[in-house]
PDB file of C-alpha atoms in Angstrom:
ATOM      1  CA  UNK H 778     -65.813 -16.561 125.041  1.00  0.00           C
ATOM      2  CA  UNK H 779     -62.258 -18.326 125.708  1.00  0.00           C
ATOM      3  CA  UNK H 780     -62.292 -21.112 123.321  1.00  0.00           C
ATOM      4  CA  UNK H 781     -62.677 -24.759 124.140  1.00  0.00           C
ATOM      5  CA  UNK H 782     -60.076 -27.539 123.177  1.00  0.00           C
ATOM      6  CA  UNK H 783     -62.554 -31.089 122.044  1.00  0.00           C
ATOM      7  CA  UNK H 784     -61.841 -33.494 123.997  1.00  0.00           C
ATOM      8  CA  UNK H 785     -59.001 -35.424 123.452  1.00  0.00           C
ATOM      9  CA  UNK H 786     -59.716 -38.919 122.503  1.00  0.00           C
ATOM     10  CA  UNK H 787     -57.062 -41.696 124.358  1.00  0.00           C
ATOM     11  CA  UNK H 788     -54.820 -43.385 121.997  1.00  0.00           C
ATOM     12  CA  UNK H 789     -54.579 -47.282 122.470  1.00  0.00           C
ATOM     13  CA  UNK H 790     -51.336 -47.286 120.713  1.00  0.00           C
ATOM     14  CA  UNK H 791     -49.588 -44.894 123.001  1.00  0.00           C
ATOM     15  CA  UNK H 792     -51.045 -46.389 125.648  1.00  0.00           C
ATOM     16  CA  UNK H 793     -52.950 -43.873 127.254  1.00  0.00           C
ATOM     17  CA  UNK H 794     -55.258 -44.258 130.450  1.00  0.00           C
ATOM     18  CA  UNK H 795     -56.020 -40.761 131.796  1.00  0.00           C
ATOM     19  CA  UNK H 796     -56.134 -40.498 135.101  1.00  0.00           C
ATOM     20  CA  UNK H 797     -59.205 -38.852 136.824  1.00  0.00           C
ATOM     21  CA  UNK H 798     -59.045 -38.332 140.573  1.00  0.00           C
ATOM     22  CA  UNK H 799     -57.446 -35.461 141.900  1.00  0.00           C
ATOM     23  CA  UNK H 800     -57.079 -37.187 145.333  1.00  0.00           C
ATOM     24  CA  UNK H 801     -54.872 -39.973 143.921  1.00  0.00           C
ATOM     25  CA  UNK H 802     -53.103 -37.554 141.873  1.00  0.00           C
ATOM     26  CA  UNK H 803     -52.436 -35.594 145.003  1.00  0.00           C
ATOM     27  CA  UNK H 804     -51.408 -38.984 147.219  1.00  0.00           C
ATOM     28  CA  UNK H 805     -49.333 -39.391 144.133  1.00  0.00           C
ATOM     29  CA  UNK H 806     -47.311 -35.850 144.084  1.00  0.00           C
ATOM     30  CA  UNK H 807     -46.942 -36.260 147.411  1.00  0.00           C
ATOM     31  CA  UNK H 808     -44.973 -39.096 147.504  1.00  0.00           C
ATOM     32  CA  UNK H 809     -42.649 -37.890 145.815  1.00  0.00           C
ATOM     33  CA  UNK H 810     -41.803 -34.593 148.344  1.00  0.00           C
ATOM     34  CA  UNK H 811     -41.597 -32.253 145.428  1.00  0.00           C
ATOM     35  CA  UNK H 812     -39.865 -28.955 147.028  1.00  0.00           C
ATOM     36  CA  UNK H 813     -39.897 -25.168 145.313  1.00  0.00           C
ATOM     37  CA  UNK H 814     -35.771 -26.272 144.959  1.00  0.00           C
ATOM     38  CA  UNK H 815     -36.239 -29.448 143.017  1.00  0.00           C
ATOM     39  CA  UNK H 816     -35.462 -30.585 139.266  1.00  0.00           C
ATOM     40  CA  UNK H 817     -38.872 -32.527 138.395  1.00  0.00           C
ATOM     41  CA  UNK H 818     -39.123 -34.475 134.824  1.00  0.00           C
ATOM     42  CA  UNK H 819     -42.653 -36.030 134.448  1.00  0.00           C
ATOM     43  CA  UNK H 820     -43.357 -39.171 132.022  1.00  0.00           C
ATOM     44  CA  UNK H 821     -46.242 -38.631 129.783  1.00  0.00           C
ATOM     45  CA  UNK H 822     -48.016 -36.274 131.691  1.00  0.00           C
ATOM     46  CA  UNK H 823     -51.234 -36.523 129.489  1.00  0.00           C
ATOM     47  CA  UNK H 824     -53.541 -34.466 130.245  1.00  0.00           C
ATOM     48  CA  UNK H 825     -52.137 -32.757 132.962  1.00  0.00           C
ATOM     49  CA  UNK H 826     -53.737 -34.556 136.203  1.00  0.00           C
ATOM     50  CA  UNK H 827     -50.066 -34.860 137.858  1.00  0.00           C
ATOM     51  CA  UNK H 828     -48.873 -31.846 136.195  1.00  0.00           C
ATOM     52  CA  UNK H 829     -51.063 -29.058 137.688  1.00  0.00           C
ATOM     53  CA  UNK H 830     -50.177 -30.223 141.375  1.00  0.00           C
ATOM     54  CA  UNK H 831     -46.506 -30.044 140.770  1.00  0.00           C
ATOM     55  CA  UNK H 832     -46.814 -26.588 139.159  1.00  0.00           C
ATOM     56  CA  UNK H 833     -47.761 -25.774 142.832  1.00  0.00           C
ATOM     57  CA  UNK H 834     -45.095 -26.768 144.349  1.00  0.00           C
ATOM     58  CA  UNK H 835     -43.218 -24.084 142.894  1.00  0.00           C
ATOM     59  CA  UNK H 836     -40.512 -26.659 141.828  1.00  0.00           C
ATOM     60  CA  UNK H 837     -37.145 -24.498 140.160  1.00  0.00           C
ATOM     61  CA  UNK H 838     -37.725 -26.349 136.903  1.00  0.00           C
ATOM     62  CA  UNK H 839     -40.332 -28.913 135.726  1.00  0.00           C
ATOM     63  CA  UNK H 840     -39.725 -30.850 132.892  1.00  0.00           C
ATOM     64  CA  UNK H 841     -42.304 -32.946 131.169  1.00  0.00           C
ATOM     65  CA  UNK H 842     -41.743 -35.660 128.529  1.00  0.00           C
ATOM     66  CA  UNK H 843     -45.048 -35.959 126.393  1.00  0.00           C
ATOM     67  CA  UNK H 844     -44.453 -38.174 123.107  1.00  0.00           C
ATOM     68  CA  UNK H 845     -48.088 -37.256 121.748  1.00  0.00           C
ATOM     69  CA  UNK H 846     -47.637 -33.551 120.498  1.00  0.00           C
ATOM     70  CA  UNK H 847     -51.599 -32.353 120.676  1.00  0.00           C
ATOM     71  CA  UNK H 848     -50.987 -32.717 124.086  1.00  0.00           C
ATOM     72  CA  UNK H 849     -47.875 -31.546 124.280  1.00  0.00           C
ATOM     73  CA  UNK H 850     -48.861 -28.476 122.471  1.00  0.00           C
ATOM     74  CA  UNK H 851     -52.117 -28.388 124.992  1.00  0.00           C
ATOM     75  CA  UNK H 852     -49.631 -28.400 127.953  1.00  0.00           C
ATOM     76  CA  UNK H 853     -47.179 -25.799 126.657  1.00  0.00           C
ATOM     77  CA  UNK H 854     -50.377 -23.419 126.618  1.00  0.00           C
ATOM     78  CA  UNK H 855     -51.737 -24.330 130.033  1.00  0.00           C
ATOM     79  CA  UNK H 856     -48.467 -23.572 132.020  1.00  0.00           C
ATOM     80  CA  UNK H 857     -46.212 -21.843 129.525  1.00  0.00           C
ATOM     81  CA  UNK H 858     -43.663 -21.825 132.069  1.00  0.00           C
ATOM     82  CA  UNK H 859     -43.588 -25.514 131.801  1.00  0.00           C
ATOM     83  CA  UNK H 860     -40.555 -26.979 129.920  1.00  0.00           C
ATOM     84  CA  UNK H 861     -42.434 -29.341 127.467  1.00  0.00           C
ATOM     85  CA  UNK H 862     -40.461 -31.985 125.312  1.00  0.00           C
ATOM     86  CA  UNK H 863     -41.966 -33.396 123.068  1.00  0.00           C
ATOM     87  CA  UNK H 864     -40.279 -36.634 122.662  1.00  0.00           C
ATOM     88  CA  UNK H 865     -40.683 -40.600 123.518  1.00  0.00           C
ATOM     89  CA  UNK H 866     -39.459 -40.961 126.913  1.00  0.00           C
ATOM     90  CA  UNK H 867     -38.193 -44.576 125.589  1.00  0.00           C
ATOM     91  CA  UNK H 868     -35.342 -42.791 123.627  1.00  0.00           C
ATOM     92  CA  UNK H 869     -34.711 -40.070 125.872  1.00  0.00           C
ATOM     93  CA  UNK H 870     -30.852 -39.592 126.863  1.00  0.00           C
ATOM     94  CA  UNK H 871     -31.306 -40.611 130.828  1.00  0.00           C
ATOM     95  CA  UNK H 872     -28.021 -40.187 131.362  1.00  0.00           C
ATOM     96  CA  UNK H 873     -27.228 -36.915 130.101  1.00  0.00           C
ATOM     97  CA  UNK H 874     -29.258 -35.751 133.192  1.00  0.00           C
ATOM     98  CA  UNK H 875     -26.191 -36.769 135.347  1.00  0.00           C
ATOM     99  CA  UNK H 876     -24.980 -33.241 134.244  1.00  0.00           C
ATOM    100  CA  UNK H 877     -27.604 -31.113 135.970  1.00  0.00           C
ATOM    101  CA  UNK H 878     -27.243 -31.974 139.196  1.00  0.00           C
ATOM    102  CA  UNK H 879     -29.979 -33.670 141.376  1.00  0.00           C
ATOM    103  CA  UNK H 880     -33.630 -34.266 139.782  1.00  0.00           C
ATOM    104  CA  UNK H 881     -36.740 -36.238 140.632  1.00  0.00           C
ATOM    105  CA  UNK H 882     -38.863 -38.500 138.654  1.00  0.00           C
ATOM    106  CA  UNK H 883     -41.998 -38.840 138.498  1.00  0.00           C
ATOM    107  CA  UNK H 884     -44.779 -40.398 136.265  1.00  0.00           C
ATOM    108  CA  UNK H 885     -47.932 -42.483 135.687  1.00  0.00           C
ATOM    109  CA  UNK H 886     -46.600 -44.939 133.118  1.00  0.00           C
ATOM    110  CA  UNK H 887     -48.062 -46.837 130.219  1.00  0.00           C
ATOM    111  CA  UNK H 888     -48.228 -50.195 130.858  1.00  0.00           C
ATOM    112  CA  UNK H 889     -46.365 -51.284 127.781  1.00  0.00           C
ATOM    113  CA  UNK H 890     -43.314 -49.644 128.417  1.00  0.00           C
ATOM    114  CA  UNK H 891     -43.236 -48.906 132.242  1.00  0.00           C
ATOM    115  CA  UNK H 892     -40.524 -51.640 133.051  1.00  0.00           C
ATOM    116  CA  UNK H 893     -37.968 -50.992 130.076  1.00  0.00           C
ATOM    117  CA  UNK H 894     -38.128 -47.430 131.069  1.00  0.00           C
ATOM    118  CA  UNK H 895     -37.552 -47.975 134.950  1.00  0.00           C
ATOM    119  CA  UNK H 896     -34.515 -50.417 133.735  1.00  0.00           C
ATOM    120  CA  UNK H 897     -32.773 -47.275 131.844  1.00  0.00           C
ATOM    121  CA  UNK H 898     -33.772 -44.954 134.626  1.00  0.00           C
ATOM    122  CA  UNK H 899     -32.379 -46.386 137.747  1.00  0.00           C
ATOM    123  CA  UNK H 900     -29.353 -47.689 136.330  1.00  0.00           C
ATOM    124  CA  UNK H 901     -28.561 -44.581 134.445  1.00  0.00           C
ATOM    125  CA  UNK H 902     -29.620 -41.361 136.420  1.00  0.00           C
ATOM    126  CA  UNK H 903     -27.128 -41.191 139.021  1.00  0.00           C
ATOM    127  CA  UNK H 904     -28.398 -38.151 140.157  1.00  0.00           C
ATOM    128  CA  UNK H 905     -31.949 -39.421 140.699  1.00  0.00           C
ATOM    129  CA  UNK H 906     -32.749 -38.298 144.369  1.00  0.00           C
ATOM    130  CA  UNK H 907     -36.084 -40.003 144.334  1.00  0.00           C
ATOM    131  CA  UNK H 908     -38.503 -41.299 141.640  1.00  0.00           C
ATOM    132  CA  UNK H 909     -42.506 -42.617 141.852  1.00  0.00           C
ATOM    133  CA  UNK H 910     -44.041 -44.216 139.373  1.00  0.00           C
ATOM    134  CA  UNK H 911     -47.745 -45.542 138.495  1.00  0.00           C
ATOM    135  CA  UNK H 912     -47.462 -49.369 137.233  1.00  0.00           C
ATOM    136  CA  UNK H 913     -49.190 -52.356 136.568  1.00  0.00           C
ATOM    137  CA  UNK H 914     -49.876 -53.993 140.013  1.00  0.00           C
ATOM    138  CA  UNK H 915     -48.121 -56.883 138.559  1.00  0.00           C
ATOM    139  CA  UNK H 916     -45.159 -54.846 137.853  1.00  0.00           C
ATOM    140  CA  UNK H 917     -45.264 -52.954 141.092  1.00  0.00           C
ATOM    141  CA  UNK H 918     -44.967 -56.097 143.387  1.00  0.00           C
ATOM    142  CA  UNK H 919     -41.896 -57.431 141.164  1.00  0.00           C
ATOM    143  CA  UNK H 920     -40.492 -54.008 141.584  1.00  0.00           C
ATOM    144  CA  UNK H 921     -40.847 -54.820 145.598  1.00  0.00           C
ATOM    145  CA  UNK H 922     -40.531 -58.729 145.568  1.00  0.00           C
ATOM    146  CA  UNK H 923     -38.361 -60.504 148.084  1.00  0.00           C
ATOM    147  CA  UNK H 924     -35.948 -63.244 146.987  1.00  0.00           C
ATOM    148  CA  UNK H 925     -37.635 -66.239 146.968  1.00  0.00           C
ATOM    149  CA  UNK H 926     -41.344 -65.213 145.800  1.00  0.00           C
ATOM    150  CA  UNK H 927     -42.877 -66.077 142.567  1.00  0.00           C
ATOM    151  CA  UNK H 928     -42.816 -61.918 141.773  1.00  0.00           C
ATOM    152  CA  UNK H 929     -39.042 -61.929 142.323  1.00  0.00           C
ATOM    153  CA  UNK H 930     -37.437 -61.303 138.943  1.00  0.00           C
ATOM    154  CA  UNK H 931     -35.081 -59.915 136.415  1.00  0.00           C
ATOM    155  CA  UNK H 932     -36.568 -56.262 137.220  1.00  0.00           C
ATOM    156  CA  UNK H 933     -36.404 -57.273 140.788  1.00  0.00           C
ATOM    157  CA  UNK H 934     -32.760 -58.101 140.718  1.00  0.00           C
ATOM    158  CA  UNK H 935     -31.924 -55.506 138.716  1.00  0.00           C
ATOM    159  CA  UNK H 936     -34.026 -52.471 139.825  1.00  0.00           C
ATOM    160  CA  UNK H 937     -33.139 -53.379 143.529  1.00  0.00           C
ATOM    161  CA  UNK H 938     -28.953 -53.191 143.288  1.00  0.00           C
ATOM    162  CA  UNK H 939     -30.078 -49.127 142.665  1.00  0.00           C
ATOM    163  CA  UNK H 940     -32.706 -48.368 144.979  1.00  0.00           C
ATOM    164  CA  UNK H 941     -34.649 -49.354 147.841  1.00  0.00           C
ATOM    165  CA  UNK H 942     -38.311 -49.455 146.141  1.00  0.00           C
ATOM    166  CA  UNK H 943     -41.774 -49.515 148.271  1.00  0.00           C
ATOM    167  CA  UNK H 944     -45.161 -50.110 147.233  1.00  0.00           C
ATOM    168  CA  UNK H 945     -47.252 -47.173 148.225  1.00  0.00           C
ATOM    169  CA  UNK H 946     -50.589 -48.063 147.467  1.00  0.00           C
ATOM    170  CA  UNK H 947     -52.844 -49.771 144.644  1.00  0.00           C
ATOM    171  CA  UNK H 948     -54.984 -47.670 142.571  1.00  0.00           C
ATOM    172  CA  UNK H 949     -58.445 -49.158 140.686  1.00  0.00           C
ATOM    173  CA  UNK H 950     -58.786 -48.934 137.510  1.00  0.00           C
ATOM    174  CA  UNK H 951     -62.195 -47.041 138.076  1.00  0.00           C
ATOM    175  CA  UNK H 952     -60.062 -43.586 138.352  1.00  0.00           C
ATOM    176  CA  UNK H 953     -58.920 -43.778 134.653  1.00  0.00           C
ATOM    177  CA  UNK H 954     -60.208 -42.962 131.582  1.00  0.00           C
ATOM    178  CA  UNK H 955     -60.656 -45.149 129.336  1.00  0.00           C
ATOM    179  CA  UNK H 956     -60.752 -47.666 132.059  1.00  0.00           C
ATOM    180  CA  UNK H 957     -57.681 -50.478 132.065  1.00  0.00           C
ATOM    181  CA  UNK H 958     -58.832 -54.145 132.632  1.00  0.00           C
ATOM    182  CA  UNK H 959     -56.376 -54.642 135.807  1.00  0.00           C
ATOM    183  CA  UNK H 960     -55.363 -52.536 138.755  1.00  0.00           C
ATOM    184  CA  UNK H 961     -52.428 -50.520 138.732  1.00  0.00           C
ATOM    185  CA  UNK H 962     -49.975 -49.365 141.901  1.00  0.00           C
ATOM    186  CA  UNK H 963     -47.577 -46.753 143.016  1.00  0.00           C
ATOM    187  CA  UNK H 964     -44.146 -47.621 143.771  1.00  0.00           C
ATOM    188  CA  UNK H 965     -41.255 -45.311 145.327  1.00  0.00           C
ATOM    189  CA  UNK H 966     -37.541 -45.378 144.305  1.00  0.00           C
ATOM    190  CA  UNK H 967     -34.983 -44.367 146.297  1.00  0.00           C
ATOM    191  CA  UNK H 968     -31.519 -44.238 145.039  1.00  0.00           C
ATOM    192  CA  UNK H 969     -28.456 -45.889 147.015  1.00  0.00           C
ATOM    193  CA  UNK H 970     -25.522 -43.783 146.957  1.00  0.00           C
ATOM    194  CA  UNK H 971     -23.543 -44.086 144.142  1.00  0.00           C
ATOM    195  CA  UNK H 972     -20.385 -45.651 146.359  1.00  0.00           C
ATOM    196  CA  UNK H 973     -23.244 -48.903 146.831  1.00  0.00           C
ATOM    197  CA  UNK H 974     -24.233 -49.397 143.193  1.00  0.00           C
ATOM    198  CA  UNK H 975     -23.075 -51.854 140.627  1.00  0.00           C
ATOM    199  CA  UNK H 976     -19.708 -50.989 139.260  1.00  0.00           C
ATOM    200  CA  UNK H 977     -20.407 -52.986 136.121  1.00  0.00           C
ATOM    201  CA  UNK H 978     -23.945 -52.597 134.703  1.00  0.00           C
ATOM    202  CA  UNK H 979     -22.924 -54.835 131.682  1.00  0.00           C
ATOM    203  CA  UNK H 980     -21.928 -57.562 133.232  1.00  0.00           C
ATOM    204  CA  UNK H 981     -24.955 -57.505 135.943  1.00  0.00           C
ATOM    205  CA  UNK H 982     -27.057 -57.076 132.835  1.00  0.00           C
ATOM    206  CA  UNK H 983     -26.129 -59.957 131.037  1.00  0.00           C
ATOM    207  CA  UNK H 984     -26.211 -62.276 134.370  1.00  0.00           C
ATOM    208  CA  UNK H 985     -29.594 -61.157 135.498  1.00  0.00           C
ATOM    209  CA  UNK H 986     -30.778 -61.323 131.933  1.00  0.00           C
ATOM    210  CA  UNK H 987     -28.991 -65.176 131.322  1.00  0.00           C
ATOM    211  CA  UNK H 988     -30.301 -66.545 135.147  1.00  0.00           C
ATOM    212  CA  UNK H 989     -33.808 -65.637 134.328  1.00  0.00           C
ATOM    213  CA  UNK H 990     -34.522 -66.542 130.951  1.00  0.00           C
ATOM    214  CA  UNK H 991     -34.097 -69.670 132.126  1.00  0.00           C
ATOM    215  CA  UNK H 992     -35.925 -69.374 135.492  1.00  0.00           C
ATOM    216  CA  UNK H 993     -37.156 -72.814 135.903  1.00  0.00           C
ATOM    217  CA  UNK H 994     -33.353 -74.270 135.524  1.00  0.00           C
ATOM    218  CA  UNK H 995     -30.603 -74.626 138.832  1.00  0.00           C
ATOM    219  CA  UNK H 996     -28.526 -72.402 138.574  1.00  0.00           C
ATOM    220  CA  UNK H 997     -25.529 -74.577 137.950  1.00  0.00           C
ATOM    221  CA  UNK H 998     -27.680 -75.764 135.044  1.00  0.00           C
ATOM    222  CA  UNK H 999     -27.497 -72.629 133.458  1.00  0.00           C
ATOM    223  CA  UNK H1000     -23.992 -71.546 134.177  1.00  0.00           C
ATOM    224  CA  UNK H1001     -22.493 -75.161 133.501  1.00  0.00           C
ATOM    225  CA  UNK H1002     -20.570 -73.906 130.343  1.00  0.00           C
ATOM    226  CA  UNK H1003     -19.204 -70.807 132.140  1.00  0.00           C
ATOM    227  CA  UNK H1004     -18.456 -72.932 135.788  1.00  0.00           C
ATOM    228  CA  UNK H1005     -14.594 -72.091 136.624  1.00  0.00           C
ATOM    229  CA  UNK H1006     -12.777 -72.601 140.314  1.00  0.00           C
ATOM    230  CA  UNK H1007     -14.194 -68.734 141.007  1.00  0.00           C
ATOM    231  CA  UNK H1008     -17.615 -69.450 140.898  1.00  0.00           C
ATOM    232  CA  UNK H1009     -17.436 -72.273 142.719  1.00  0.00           C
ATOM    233  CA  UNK H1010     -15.829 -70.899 145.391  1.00  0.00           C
ATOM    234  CA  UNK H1011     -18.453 -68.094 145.186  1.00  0.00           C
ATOM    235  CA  UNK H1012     -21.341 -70.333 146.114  1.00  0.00           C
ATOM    236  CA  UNK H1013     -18.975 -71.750 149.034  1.00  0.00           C
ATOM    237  CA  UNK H1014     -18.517 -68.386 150.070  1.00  0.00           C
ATOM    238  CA  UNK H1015     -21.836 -67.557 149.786  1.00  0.00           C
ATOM    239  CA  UNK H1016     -23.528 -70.409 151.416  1.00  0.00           C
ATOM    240  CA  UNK H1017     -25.604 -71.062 148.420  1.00  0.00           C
ATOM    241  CA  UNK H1018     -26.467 -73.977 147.048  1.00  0.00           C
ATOM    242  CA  UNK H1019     -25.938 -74.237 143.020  1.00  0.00           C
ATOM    243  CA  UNK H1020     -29.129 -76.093 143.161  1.00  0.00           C
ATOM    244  CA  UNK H1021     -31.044 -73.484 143.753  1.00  0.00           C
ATOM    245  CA  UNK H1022     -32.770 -71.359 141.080  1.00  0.00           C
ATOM    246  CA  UNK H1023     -32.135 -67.947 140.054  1.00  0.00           C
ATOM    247  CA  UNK H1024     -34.988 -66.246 142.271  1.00  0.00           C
ATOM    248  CA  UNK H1025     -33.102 -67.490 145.359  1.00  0.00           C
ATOM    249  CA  UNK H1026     -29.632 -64.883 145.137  1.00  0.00           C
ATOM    250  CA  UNK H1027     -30.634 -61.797 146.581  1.00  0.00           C
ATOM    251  CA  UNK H1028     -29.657 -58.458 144.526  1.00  0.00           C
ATOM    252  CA  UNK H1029     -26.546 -58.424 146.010  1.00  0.00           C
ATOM    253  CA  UNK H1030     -25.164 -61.641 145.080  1.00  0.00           C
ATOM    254  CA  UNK H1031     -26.419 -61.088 141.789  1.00  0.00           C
ATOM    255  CA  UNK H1032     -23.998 -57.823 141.313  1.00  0.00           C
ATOM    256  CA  UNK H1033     -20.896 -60.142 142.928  1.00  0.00           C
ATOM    257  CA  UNK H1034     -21.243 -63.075 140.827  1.00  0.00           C
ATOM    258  CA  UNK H1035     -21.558 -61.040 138.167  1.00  0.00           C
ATOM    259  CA  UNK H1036     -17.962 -60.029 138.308  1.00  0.00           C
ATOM    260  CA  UNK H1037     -16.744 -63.310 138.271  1.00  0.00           C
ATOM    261  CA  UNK H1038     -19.076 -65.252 135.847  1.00  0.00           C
TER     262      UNK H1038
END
């Protein structure tokens, strides 16, 4: 008789909620329009729910990023055609990708991490041709807030100078194992072209990162110290108000004024 792995137990540290439905995990796959020509990496596939659908797609190479190495070892075994790295996707060299030409992402994310990783990815990959990702349904709708909403944020402002994001569809948390207390959602990425992205991810960095740890504040509150004839000219230009708060510049405004700030 073949012999039989024990189950493997979820680890609470690593975050792990395995999913269970093959019909999500399909809906999933399928979002991303995996072809037999594409470059797939997967985030912590797990247990393989996502994996064994894009092994069917016949992808050219698929790449998966497991950080917990029983599993890792489990996958390599299943599909030993599988490229397996065993390695915390938090530390992974994003950018080195930009060398092998255009890939897809694709992943059902741990909560804990999900939107330090989509930060390094979007910015990073510029050969991302599409990514979807499994988040919190908090995170999801500040992935895909509009200026002016409570959910608009850092990520927002950020994620959304790289890609056009949409928010596929909410998933219950009665589909995982163990169960998580809160919903989570899948959200779609796709990249601008790299002629319409920031030229300066510093200096958007550090604006996005001073406006909104301080949220609550005008913005010509916050950039009092740093207020020259440029940015105040910039508002004029703009037609905004420095009155306003930092959820009210849309992404764009966020990467201009952050060449002049």
């Amino acid at each position: 008789m073949p012999r039989q792995d024990p189950p493997h137990r979820a680890k609470k540290s690593l975050g792990q909620n395995f999913l269970t439905d093959p019909n999500i995990c399909r809906k999933i796959v399928d979002a991303l329009a995996p072809s037999a020509d594409d470059y797939i990496i997967e985030i912590g596939p797990g247990q393989g729910a996502l994996t064994e659908h894009l092994v069917e797609t016949g992808a050219r190479r698929l790449r998966a990023l497991e950080m917990d190495y029983d599993l890792a070892d489990r996958l390599a075994e299943r599909w030993p055609g599988l490229d397996v790295v065993r390695t915390d996707a938090l530390k992974f060299p994003w950018d080195e990708l930009n060398d092998t030409g255009p890939c897809k992402i694709i992943g059902n994310l741990p909560y804990n991490v999900g939107s330090k990783l989509i930060w390094d990815i979007v910015s990073k990959v510029e050969t991302l041709s599409r990514a979807v990702f499994m988040v919190q349904h908090e995170v999801a709708l500040r992935l895909t807030a509009e200026p002016g909403t409570k959910a608009y944020g850092g990520l927002t402002a950020w994620v959304k100078n790289y890609c056009d994001t949409r928010y596929l569809f909410k998933v219950p948390p009665t589909v995982f194992r163990p169960r998580p207390k809160v919903d989570s959602a899948v959200v779609r990425f796709d990249p601008f072209p790299l002629t319409d992205r920031p030229v300066d991810r510093e200096r958007l960095s550090g604006l996005v990162k001073l406006l909104f740890q301080q949220r609550r504040k005008q913005i010509s509150t916050i950039l009092r110290k740093r207020m020259k004839p440029e940015i105040e000219e910039w508002f004029q230009k703009e037609g905004v108000s420095p009155s306003l708060r930092p959820e009210n510049l849309t992404p764009t405004q966020f990467r201009s004024l952050s060449l002049i700030y």
